[in-house]
XYZ file of C-alpha atoms in Angstrom:
758
model
C 81.045 84.999 99.494
C 81.262 82.982 96.273
C 83.736 83.836 93.544
C 80.854 84.645 91.185
C 79.526 87.213 93.637
C 83.015 88.615 94.161
C 83.444 89.062 90.398
C 80.089 90.850 90.212
C 81.228 93.278 92.901
C 84.508 93.884 91.069
C 82.552 94.935 87.985
C 81.568 98.026 89.998
C 85.171 99.207 90.437
C 85.315 101.068 87.091
C 82.418 103.296 88.196
C 84.438 104.479 91.212
C 87.480 105.092 89.028
C 85.504 106.933 86.331
C 84.180 109.292 89.001
C 87.817 110.125 89.866
C 89.117 110.793 86.343
C 88.246 114.488 86.162
C 89.843 115.141 89.553
C 92.965 113.226 88.513
C 93.074 115.032 85.168
C 93.372 118.391 86.921
C 96.602 117.147 88.523
C 98.114 116.058 85.205
C 100.481 118.703 83.821
C 101.614 118.816 80.203
C 105.325 119.590 79.882
C 106.024 122.871 78.135
C 108.286 122.627 75.132
C 107.654 118.927 74.562
C 105.345 117.026 72.316
C 102.794 114.823 74.058
C 104.520 114.523 77.449
C 102.980 115.106 80.868
C 103.473 114.244 84.528
C 101.066 113.656 87.382
C 101.105 115.543 90.673
C 101.575 118.913 92.261
C 105.304 118.436 92.810
C 108.248 117.416 90.637
C 110.263 114.920 92.667
C 112.114 112.711 90.229
C 111.507 108.961 90.406
C 108.670 109.344 92.928
C 106.860 111.645 90.518
C 107.494 109.154 87.725
C 105.834 106.465 89.818
C 102.676 108.536 90.351
C 102.702 109.311 86.627
C 102.881 105.680 85.519
C 99.978 104.818 87.825
C 97.988 107.635 86.255
C 98.850 106.272 82.812
C 97.573 102.808 83.742
C 94.238 104.134 85.011
C 93.603 106.402 82.029
C 94.762 103.815 79.535
C 92.245 101.242 80.719
C 89.509 103.875 81.006
C 90.204 104.832 77.408
C 90.113 101.341 75.919
C 87.545 99.400 77.972
C 83.810 99.917 77.656
C 83.345 98.954 81.319
C 84.529 102.477 82.122
C 81.420 104.539 81.305
C 82.687 108.039 80.567
C 79.279 109.463 79.712
C 78.864 110.784 83.265
C 82.003 112.942 83.087
C 83.396 115.537 80.720
C 86.136 113.244 79.395
C 85.979 110.899 76.429
C 87.916 107.821 75.347
C 90.360 109.792 73.234
C 91.212 112.207 76.042
C 91.999 109.302 78.393
C 94.149 107.574 75.782
C 96.036 110.800 75.034
C 96.754 111.375 78.727
C 97.832 107.753 79.141
C 100.293 108.015 76.243
C 101.679 111.359 77.409
C 102.230 110.039 80.909
C 103.770 106.794 79.685
C 106.177 108.606 77.379
C 107.208 111.013 80.141
C 108.244 108.018 82.244
C 110.302 106.555 79.399
C 111.934 109.853 78.421
C 113.099 110.583 81.970
C 114.926 107.247 82.335
C 118.725 107.465 82.369
C 118.973 105.328 79.224
C 116.881 107.602 77.003
C 118.925 109.664 74.513
C 116.506 112.624 74.682
C 115.998 113.699 78.309
C 113.068 115.921 79.280
C 114.252 119.492 79.951
C 114.147 120.290 83.682
C 112.972 116.808 84.697
C 115.132 114.702 87.038
C 116.323 111.382 85.645
C 115.638 108.011 87.242
C 117.091 104.516 87.016
C 119.585 101.946 88.324
C 118.241 101.744 91.876
C 115.597 99.794 93.803
C 112.784 102.212 93.019
C 113.624 101.992 89.325
C 112.942 98.259 89.423
C 109.431 98.823 90.743
C 108.828 101.531 88.151
C 109.895 99.255 85.313
C 107.465 96.599 86.508
C 104.637 99.155 86.662
C 105.523 100.490 83.221
C 105.470 96.999 81.735
C 102.098 96.179 83.326
C 100.784 99.491 81.984
C 102.084 98.692 78.503
C 100.241 95.383 78.516
C 97.016 97.057 79.647
C 97.266 99.877 77.106
C 97.336 97.445 74.161
C 96.942 99.435 70.910
C 97.254 102.832 72.620
C 101.052 102.617 72.369
C 103.140 102.773 69.224
C 105.964 100.467 68.193
C 108.357 103.252 69.130
C 106.915 103.327 72.656
C 107.349 99.584 73.014
C 110.917 99.699 71.733
C 111.742 102.435 74.241
C 110.275 100.287 77.026
C 112.337 97.301 75.861
C 115.450 99.454 76.075
C 114.593 100.498 79.656
C 113.971 96.881 80.683
C 117.250 95.702 79.136
C 119.147 98.540 80.809
C 117.748 97.753 84.268
C 118.227 94.002 83.798
C 121.897 94.538 83.057
C 122.174 96.868 86.044
C 120.826 94.099 88.283
C 122.727 91.060 87.198
C 123.963 89.073 90.160
C 126.906 90.807 91.816
C 129.908 88.947 93.284
C 128.948 89.624 96.913
C 125.709 87.721 96.402
C 127.751 84.536 96.064
C 128.571 84.747 99.759
C 126.280 83.184 102.341
C 125.703 86.178 104.577
C 122.947 87.221 106.953
C 122.029 90.097 104.687
C 118.271 90.372 105.062
C 115.949 91.734 107.683
C 116.297 88.622 109.811
C 118.646 89.717 112.578
C 120.523 88.100 115.418
C 121.510 91.349 117.100
C 119.526 94.297 118.506
C 117.963 96.494 115.835
C 118.539 100.123 115.059
C 114.953 101.368 114.521
C 114.025 102.648 111.054
C 117.302 101.494 109.471
C 117.638 98.739 106.903
C 120.004 95.861 107.503
C 122.218 94.391 104.829
C 121.989 94.871 101.092
C 119.131 92.664 100.011
C 115.448 92.787 100.883
C 112.374 90.721 100.086
C 110.602 93.357 98.016
C 113.620 94.578 96.061
C 114.704 91.004 95.337
C 111.229 90.413 93.914
C 111.519 93.599 91.832
C 114.902 92.509 90.466
C 113.566 89.089 89.550
C 110.629 90.703 87.772
C 112.794 92.921 85.581
C 115.143 90.073 84.757
C 112.230 87.820 83.797
C 110.832 90.504 81.512
C 114.197 91.012 79.825
C 114.739 87.281 79.400
C 111.323 86.587 77.901
C 111.597 89.556 75.549
C 115.029 88.603 74.288
C 115.959 84.985 75.170
C 118.930 85.097 72.798
C 120.507 88.182 74.323
C 124.217 87.885 75.023
C 123.472 88.249 78.753
C 120.548 85.796 78.773
C 122.408 83.145 80.775
C 123.474 85.692 83.372
C 119.923 87.069 83.542
C 118.538 83.558 84.103
C 121.075 82.799 86.834
C 120.408 86.107 88.581
C 116.648 85.738 88.204
C 116.648 82.405 90.043
C 119.025 83.698 92.699
C 116.768 86.645 93.462
C 113.607 84.521 93.490
C 115.163 82.124 95.986
C 115.942 85.061 98.263
C 112.591 86.851 98.278
C 110.806 85.020 101.094
C 113.920 83.241 102.301
C 114.135 81.901 105.866
C 117.083 80.630 107.938
C 116.201 76.973 107.293
C 116.843 77.510 103.579
C 120.579 77.502 104.297
C 120.474 73.727 104.850
C 117.509 72.804 102.645
C 118.558 70.218 100.041
C 115.220 70.265 98.184
C 115.830 70.721 94.458
C 114.301 73.806 92.831
C 115.128 74.776 89.267
C 118.034 72.361 89.117
C 119.783 73.087 92.412
C 119.255 72.536 96.138
C 117.735 75.518 97.910
C 120.873 75.696 100.059
C 122.911 76.566 96.961
C 120.508 79.297 95.895
C 120.331 80.723 99.421
C 122.214 83.975 100.077
C 120.608 84.917 103.392
C 117.328 85.028 105.272
C 114.935 87.900 104.652
C 112.220 86.500 106.908
C 112.199 85.163 110.435
C 111.670 81.404 110.911
C 107.931 82.016 111.362
C 107.767 83.861 107.994
C 107.464 87.274 109.630
C 109.130 90.064 107.664
C 110.793 93.081 109.222
C 111.515 96.153 107.150
C 112.815 99.552 108.209
C 113.471 98.002 111.620
C 110.048 96.553 112.495
C 107.444 93.946 111.483
C 106.090 95.228 108.189
C 103.042 93.688 106.436
C 103.290 96.296 103.658
C 106.737 94.997 102.735
C 105.210 91.559 102.215
C 102.428 93.006 100.057
C 104.971 94.830 97.912
C 106.954 91.647 97.314
C 103.794 89.633 96.645
C 102.597 92.132 94.051
C 105.879 91.877 92.184
C 105.775 88.069 92.229
C 102.210 88.179 90.928
C 103.287 90.470 88.106
C 106.164 88.126 87.316
C 103.738 85.210 87.071
C 101.647 87.298 84.660
C 104.721 87.793 82.447
C 105.260 84.050 82.134
C 101.546 83.380 81.707
C 101.298 85.921 78.878
C 104.342 84.401 77.180
C 102.990 80.863 77.548
C 106.173 79.817 79.376
C 106.261 77.765 82.558
C 107.503 80.006 85.410
C 110.445 79.005 87.610
C 109.650 76.612 90.444
C 111.083 79.194 92.840
C 108.546 81.865 91.913
C 105.919 81.189 94.579
C 108.107 79.341 97.046
C 106.969 80.152 100.610
C 104.079 82.292 99.345
C 101.459 80.062 101.053
C 103.341 80.307 104.352
C 103.724 84.066 104.050
C 100.052 84.484 103.170
C 99.118 82.403 106.198
C 100.707 85.112 108.357
C 99.207 87.999 106.382
C 95.642 86.694 106.430
C 95.698 86.431 110.232
C 96.240 90.197 110.232
C 93.091 90.910 108.207
C 90.575 92.847 110.285
C 86.828 92.685 109.973
C 86.449 95.753 107.752
C 89.044 94.472 105.258
C 92.016 96.467 106.476
C 95.221 94.784 107.552
C 96.546 95.327 111.069
C 99.998 96.750 111.733
C 100.912 95.369 115.187
C 104.317 97.084 115.088
C 102.976 100.296 113.548
C 103.814 101.769 110.192
C 105.829 104.595 108.697
C 103.155 105.601 106.161
C 100.075 107.807 106.355
C 97.099 105.826 107.587
C 94.583 104.132 105.280
C 96.353 105.000 102.044
C 98.957 102.914 100.219
C 99.342 100.723 103.315
C 95.791 99.423 102.782
C 95.131 100.069 99.064
C 98.087 97.876 98.076
C 96.197 94.957 99.583
C 93.398 95.007 96.977
C 95.111 93.224 94.035
C 96.762 90.824 96.507
C 93.320 89.807 97.777
C 92.071 89.258 94.212
C 95.056 87.057 93.417
C 94.747 85.062 96.648
C 91.107 84.410 95.848
C 92.262 82.585 92.717
C 95.550 81.186 94.023
C 94.289 79.741 97.314
C 90.505 79.853 96.945
C 90.505 81.876 100.173
C 87.009 82.965 101.225
C 88.509 85.382 103.743
C 90.364 87.170 100.949
C 87.093 87.747 99.092
C 85.338 89.043 102.197
C 88.234 91.350 103.074
C 88.371 92.717 99.539
C 84.644 93.528 99.527
C 84.810 95.323 102.863
C 87.979 97.206 102.000
C 86.330 98.514 98.836
C 83.331 99.573 100.926
C 85.714 101.666 103.049
C 87.271 103.214 99.948
C 83.806 103.963 98.561
C 82.724 105.510 101.876
C 85.609 107.980 101.895
C 85.180 108.659 98.180
C 81.555 109.661 98.759
C 82.634 112.086 101.486
C 85.266 113.723 99.278
C 84.750 116.652 96.973
C 85.142 116.689 93.195
C 85.574 112.942 92.776
C 88.699 112.574 94.920
C 89.254 109.544 97.119
C 91.119 110.939 100.123
C 92.072 114.558 99.361
C 89.618 115.947 101.931
C 91.094 113.901 104.774
C 94.602 114.899 103.705
C 93.905 118.642 103.392
C 95.980 119.530 106.466
C 98.903 117.520 105.090
C 98.607 119.283 101.742
C 98.595 122.716 103.407
C 101.726 121.830 105.347
C 103.508 120.577 102.223
C 102.784 123.819 100.395
C 103.498 125.937 103.478
C 106.436 128.270 104.128
C 108.608 125.437 105.489
C 108.237 122.580 103.006
C 108.843 119.010 104.216
C 111.307 116.628 102.535
C 110.769 116.056 98.808
C 109.802 112.446 99.464
C 106.858 113.531 101.595
C 105.512 115.827 98.873
C 105.769 112.992 96.349
C 104.059 110.621 98.775
C 101.163 113.058 98.935
C 100.878 113.008 95.131
C 100.924 109.200 95.233
C 98.076 109.227 97.738
C 95.868 111.059 95.240
C 96.246 108.413 92.534
C 96.752 105.228 94.573
C 93.074 104.365 95.220
C 92.175 104.710 91.547
C 95.220 102.694 90.524
C 94.705 99.777 92.904
C 90.978 99.580 92.175
C 91.784 99.498 88.453
C 94.556 96.932 88.924
C 92.287 94.677 90.990
C 89.565 94.920 88.339
C 92.036 94.246 85.517
C 93.541 91.213 87.262
C 90.090 89.733 87.732
C 88.844 90.525 84.235
C 91.820 89.752 82.049
C 94.857 88.435 83.850
C 94.136 85.527 86.189
C 90.606 84.046 85.872
C 91.916 80.725 84.506
C 94.581 80.269 87.161
C 94.650 76.880 88.867
C 94.281 77.267 92.633
C 96.755 75.487 94.873
C 95.501 72.899 97.339
C 95.263 74.666 100.694
C 92.713 72.976 102.974
C 94.513 74.131 106.113
C 94.319 77.853 105.376
C 90.811 78.407 106.707
C 91.442 76.591 109.974
C 94.489 78.659 111.015
C 92.895 82.090 111.199
C 92.533 81.984 115.002
C 95.937 80.465 115.687
C 98.145 82.726 117.832
C 101.317 83.992 116.191
C 104.579 84.561 118.043
C 107.989 85.524 116.684
C 110.420 86.124 119.525
C 113.160 87.347 117.166
C 111.139 90.449 116.357
C 109.363 90.687 119.719
C 105.924 90.104 118.253
C 102.787 88.273 119.347
C 99.267 88.565 117.959
C 96.010 86.646 117.723
C 92.780 87.222 115.827
C 89.632 85.332 116.726
C 85.955 85.921 116.023
C 85.657 88.468 118.846
C 89.009 90.236 119.153
C 92.346 91.135 117.623
C 95.096 91.414 120.240
C 98.776 92.067 119.686
C 101.992 93.256 121.276
C 105.250 94.401 119.705
C 108.558 95.100 121.461
C 110.098 96.393 118.235
C 107.633 98.927 116.898
C 108.024 101.877 114.583
C 108.608 105.201 116.308
C 107.300 104.236 119.745
C 109.493 101.086 120.044
C 106.749 99.297 122.051
C 103.001 99.100 121.536
C 99.973 96.868 122.009
C 96.562 96.576 120.430
C 93.141 95.282 121.447
C 90.397 95.657 118.850
C 86.891 94.228 119.204
C 85.271 92.591 116.189
C 83.645 95.366 114.203
C 85.696 97.984 116.039
C 88.454 98.187 113.438
C 87.936 101.945 113.171
C 89.333 102.325 116.712
C 92.851 101.492 115.545
C 95.709 103.952 115.745
C 98.804 101.897 116.311
C 101.633 104.127 117.386
C 102.509 104.010 121.093
C 99.206 102.364 121.985
C 98.824 100.867 125.498
C 102.225 102.065 126.752
C 102.451 104.694 129.517
C 104.600 107.740 128.883
C 106.792 109.551 131.401
C 108.192 113.068 131.130
C 111.008 114.155 133.456
C 112.929 117.371 133.807
C 116.253 117.328 132.018
C 115.667 114.077 130.124
C 114.232 113.049 126.776
C 111.088 110.927 126.566
C 112.906 108.143 124.709
C 112.403 104.438 125.400
C 114.722 101.486 125.045
C 113.712 97.833 125.293
C 115.877 95.887 127.733
C 114.357 92.398 127.613
C 111.130 90.634 126.751
C 109.459 87.219 126.491
C 106.427 86.029 124.555
C 104.102 83.042 124.865
C 101.202 81.674 122.883
C 98.495 79.253 123.936
C 95.162 78.103 122.636
C 92.987 81.184 122.384
C 95.501 83.865 123.340
C 98.955 85.365 123.814
C 101.057 86.742 126.669
C 104.215 88.799 126.963
C 106.290 90.616 129.543
C 109.320 92.865 129.336
C 111.296 95.816 130.623
C 111.877 99.270 129.127
C 114.382 101.958 130.042
C 112.729 105.374 129.675
C 113.741 109.023 130.027
C 117.452 108.524 129.355
C 117.447 105.398 131.540
C 116.163 107.326 134.561
C 113.032 105.143 134.777
C 112.531 101.425 134.359
C 109.125 100.299 133.161
C 107.805 96.723 133.438
C 104.956 95.746 131.117
C 102.869 92.558 131.282
C 100.146 91.892 128.711
C 97.841 88.865 128.458
C 95.061 88.214 125.956
C 93.143 85.552 127.886
C 91.878 82.293 126.354
C 88.261 83.449 126.669
C 88.806 85.326 123.387
C 87.492 88.646 124.750
C 89.454 89.774 127.805
C 92.949 91.253 127.843
C 94.819 92.601 130.877
C 97.704 95.054 130.987
C 99.926 95.620 134.024
C 102.385 98.515 134.127
C 104.980 99.143 136.822
C 107.309 102.152 136.664
C 110.273 102.608 139.012
C 112.840 105.394 139.319
C 116.357 104.133 138.661
C 117.768 107.446 139.862
C 116.392 110.545 141.545
C 114.124 112.286 139.055
C 111.648 115.126 138.861
C 108.583 113.641 137.199
C 106.726 116.348 135.325
C 103.914 114.285 133.838
C 102.656 110.710 133.667
C 100.305 109.571 130.918
C 99.256 106.063 131.887
C 97.700 103.437 129.600
C 97.648 105.687 126.526
C 94.780 103.901 124.778
C 94.438 105.481 121.333
C 90.923 105.894 119.950
C 90.860 106.790 116.265
C 88.056 109.299 115.764
C 87.657 110.250 112.124
C 85.509 109.683 109.056
C 85.496 105.895 109.502
C 83.333 106.150 112.635
C 81.343 109.213 111.606
C 83.769 111.561 113.397
C 82.111 110.858 116.757
C 82.806 108.600 119.736
C 80.548 107.905 122.717
C 82.217 107.261 126.070
C 80.022 105.981 128.884
C 81.142 105.625 132.495
C 79.764 105.229 136.029
C 77.704 108.414 136.266
C 77.777 109.927 132.821
C 78.224 109.908 129.105
C 80.374 111.988 126.754
C 79.958 112.309 123.015
C 83.342 113.261 121.632
C 83.803 114.854 118.254
C 86.857 113.890 116.229
C 88.220 116.277 113.600
C 87.442 119.875 114.511
C 86.956 119.325 118.243
C 88.422 121.773 120.726
C 91.517 120.501 122.493
C 90.587 119.571 126.057
C 90.972 117.011 128.813
C 87.991 115.281 130.388
C 88.125 113.457 133.693
C 85.771 110.563 134.402
C 85.472 109.519 138.052
C 84.638 105.915 137.394
C 86.275 102.485 137.681
C 85.274 101.761 134.103
C 84.803 103.384 130.693
C 83.016 101.984 127.672
C 83.731 103.021 124.094
C 80.823 102.951 121.623
C 79.237 99.895 123.261
C 82.008 97.770 121.802
C 85.079 98.019 124.081
C 85.106 98.024 127.872
C 88.056 99.391 129.879
C 88.081 98.519 133.587
C 90.535 99.552 136.325
C 91.838 96.617 138.360
C 94.146 98.717 140.536
C 91.670 100.616 142.735
C 92.181 103.918 140.925
C 88.657 104.949 139.930
C 89.559 107.675 137.497
C 90.106 107.827 133.752
C 91.011 110.834 131.612
C 90.603 111.434 127.908
C 92.682 113.838 125.850
C 90.695 115.286 122.947
C 92.736 116.968 120.246
C 90.628 117.578 117.139
C 93.589 117.433 114.738
C 94.842 114.605 112.579
C 98.035 113.731 114.444
C 98.938 110.365 112.898
C 101.756 110.278 110.342
C 101.384 112.994 107.684
C 98.227 114.369 109.349
C 96.313 111.326 108.132
C 94.128 110.333 111.100
C 92.555 112.003 114.120
C 92.614 110.144 117.413
C 91.859 110.756 121.080
C 93.659 109.117 124.018
C 92.267 107.502 127.173
C 94.740 107.677 130.052
C 94.868 105.894 133.393
C 96.323 107.463 135.395
C 96.985 111.003 134.166
C 99.250 112.925 136.542
C 100.239 116.488 135.696
C 101.485 117.578 139.115
C 105.303 117.627 139.132
C 106.946 115.662 141.939
C 110.383 114.455 142.959
C 110.808 110.699 142.998
C 113.763 109.190 144.795
C 115.778 106.323 143.418
C 114.040 102.913 143.617
C 110.658 104.448 144.427
C 107.566 103.550 142.447
C 106.301 105.946 139.786
C 103.371 103.935 138.438
C 101.419 100.838 139.408
C 98.426 100.335 137.151
C 96.390 97.388 135.932
C 93.490 97.506 133.495
C 91.302 95.029 131.683
C 90.120 95.564 128.112
C 87.001 93.615 127.196
C 86.147 93.206 123.519
C 82.497 93.170 122.510
C 81.313 94.691 125.787
C 78.535 97.306 125.847
C 78.137 99.929 128.585
C 75.675 97.887 130.654
C 77.922 94.845 130.531
C 81.042 96.891 131.349
C 79.315 98.470 134.386
C 78.547 95.006 135.760
C 81.965 93.569 134.948
C 83.891 94.697 138.099
C 81.475 93.034 140.499
C 81.305 89.799 138.541
C 84.805 89.402 137.147
C 87.340 90.907 139.584
C 88.684 88.552 142.236
C 91.400 88.683 144.889
C 94.587 90.638 144.138
C 97.793 91.409 145.974
C 100.750 93.613 145.215
C 103.990 93.248 147.126
C 107.323 94.859 146.483
C 108.476 93.509 143.151
C 105.486 91.256 142.498
C 101.828 91.400 141.530
C 99.115 88.725 141.495
C 95.431 89.114 140.687
C 92.456 87.130 139.455
C 89.840 87.868 136.805
C 86.979 85.771 135.501
C 86.890 85.410 131.754
C 83.840 85.358 129.525
C 84.237 81.589 129.425
C 83.338 81.651 133.173
C 86.819 80.440 134.123
C 88.829 82.322 136.749
C 92.354 83.207 135.627
C 95.232 84.049 137.938
C 97.919 86.336 136.549
C 101.173 86.901 138.441
C 104.148 88.984 137.313
C 107.597 89.843 138.645
C 108.644 93.489 138.405
C 111.942 93.043 140.226
C 115.549 92.281 139.368
C 115.586 89.448 141.897
C 113.404 86.330 142.278
C 110.236 86.999 144.266
C 107.481 85.057 145.973
C 103.876 86.045 146.494
C 100.947 84.347 148.196
C 97.434 85.168 147.004
C 94.405 84.095 149.072
C 91.745 82.698 146.754
C 87.976 82.854 147.190
C 87.090 80.627 144.247
C 87.563 76.952 143.487
C 91.096 76.433 142.173
C 91.824 72.701 142.242
C 92.286 71.120 138.865
C 94.078 74.253 137.655
C 96.018 74.423 134.405
C 99.146 76.516 133.869
C 98.651 78.521 130.688
C 101.902 80.516 130.843
C 105.007 79.899 132.913
C 106.742 77.116 134.790
C 104.234 74.768 136.504
C 106.805 74.068 139.235
C 106.579 77.712 140.265
C 102.872 77.523 141.159
C 101.169 75.558 143.901
C 98.079 75.628 146.078
C 98.511 75.706 149.846
C 95.227 75.718 151.701
C 93.282 78.689 150.388
C 96.404 80.394 149.013
C 98.070 80.288 145.646
C 101.822 80.288 146.225
C 103.836 81.657 143.311
C 107.579 81.962 142.810
C 108.745 84.217 140.010
C 112.086 84.901 138.375
C 112.825 88.421 137.084
C 110.829 89.444 134.019
C 108.616 86.374 134.065
C 104.947 85.707 134.620
C 102.474 82.965 135.492
C 98.985 82.625 134.033
C 96.822 79.857 135.480
C 93.297 78.771 134.609
C 91.752 77.880 137.981
C 89.536 74.802 138.287
C 89.834 74.379 134.521
C 89.653 70.583 134.797
C 86.295 70.835 136.515
C 84.666 72.305 133.411
């Protein structure tokens, strides 16, 4: 897609936003006893409510001043939008801790991380509102910016070189932050300091603001190598600016205890806004501003799926398809200009198509209120959730309109004349596998498949993902591809004991061990996305570490999102039948399919490699993802509901499946006969062969023991000229018709057989 075509598409964004204005206006509440103040949302939750209110102000302000927003189709006019924008903007200013006239009954905000983001949003809104604001409004904003800048001058502890970011050298505590400085909040601090400095360069604290600004910028996307980097930026070596690494060496960011693409987007948005401040002032920005942004974007873009959404290989702690995806829109617009990235343009167009699709399904001009109805009912129910959750719901109602408007505004007014950086390598790296051992992550996106594995995931601790091209709507991350055990007298918790990751041309591999059910069960997991670009295999071995009563085993646990994005209907085909499965509103039930294979919507094949010719699917009919935001069903293999006693060291589960991207039902039915070769399982070891879509046979061997093991696998295919894809070549040899493999604990071998003959 050309930039000219992308800009034409962006000119349609105001129509979507205009259609929302009446719905949004019904959620805007004027404050009794005040003059021209109002807040957005159904709930009053302090700073979080202020954030939703400033976003509402931005949308209405632009709708009220720009002719591109055609209000003739709704009951509102320009003046009404401008009045609402002013009232919302003034509410945000009046509730700040620095304002001498607080709003009666409204919580105050300021002097924390969230305040920094709010100040940035307020300042962007002020620029967009132009003549809508008065001099008094602008002076009040200046006072807020100065207050927050002084509250975020560099503190003494920042002078110390400490490992204070999300980059960690010790095991994580899931969902907890580490240290006192983070990529996004450092970017927010730098933004506020830049605004204060450019507004008042002669302020008595200007030198301190400048020093702190540069310090924070250097520690946004900081990596361990920065500690010894002598490259001069803004007058000093990077090593002197460096306070600690926020990113892993590969530029992966962890936040809240797991790999977190949204945290990167948040930091990027703040850096973009900071660039806009300098651009508007006609001042050259600091050299540190966009340091490491190309490297960080190189990671982010490899997560972009085919429908424009971004993948979350380690899961997420947000409702699905809301802020986590909407926040991407202005980033994609900026990257179009900054890097000339065609993929960014394509992703933006498709993401907007998704937003438009849900908007058309919603009532009364809303974007996602219909999908979130169950969440809303729970929030307003007899047992209300935490205040933050109620405020997050209010944010979800304004976010789509805000990010569409921001993307349009950036394209129309803010960045069209920006000079793109030279980035010829960006397009060629999209299919390159990504591995970061420090956060237990591996993923790869190619033209046919997205495959990933995380040993440090949100909530579930471990999860994998295989998505076929065009099957993005299948994704529900949490706990995907990891069997679950339930035992009497234990919890269903999981704890990662060890893991390894590998990458190779065309794929990824990983293996590891988990302690489950209060350490009563040990689970070995081996996952390989083969170099053929379509086939992935998953091997699971569960063993009792002590005598246990196993109540239930849910094997595989392949999540299938089934909601508005796929028409609320899935079609499962198998050996002797077909099932059409409704999503939201379906009756809860379990279906059993006596078949060695299952195909999902003619796009994903699932084949048993372990001789167990039975799959089950759990249909729920409710939106069970975080905050009741997405409905999904679950394919299980095996599903065992008969309680049984398992003695210490006995096997609980031995399962192996293949997942084939881009496979229709006919192709999946033929796959076992054409692609499954010899296999052998011995105590503590497994070896099997599968033929990839590249017509190469692959041998996969894994050790599920605490001691070194050996296994011999008779081969029926040509194997000479083999190549070792994963593992130690000295541990693999051919002896007659056998492959002889020696394996250390928690290791694996992947070999491409007869690869040199092709």
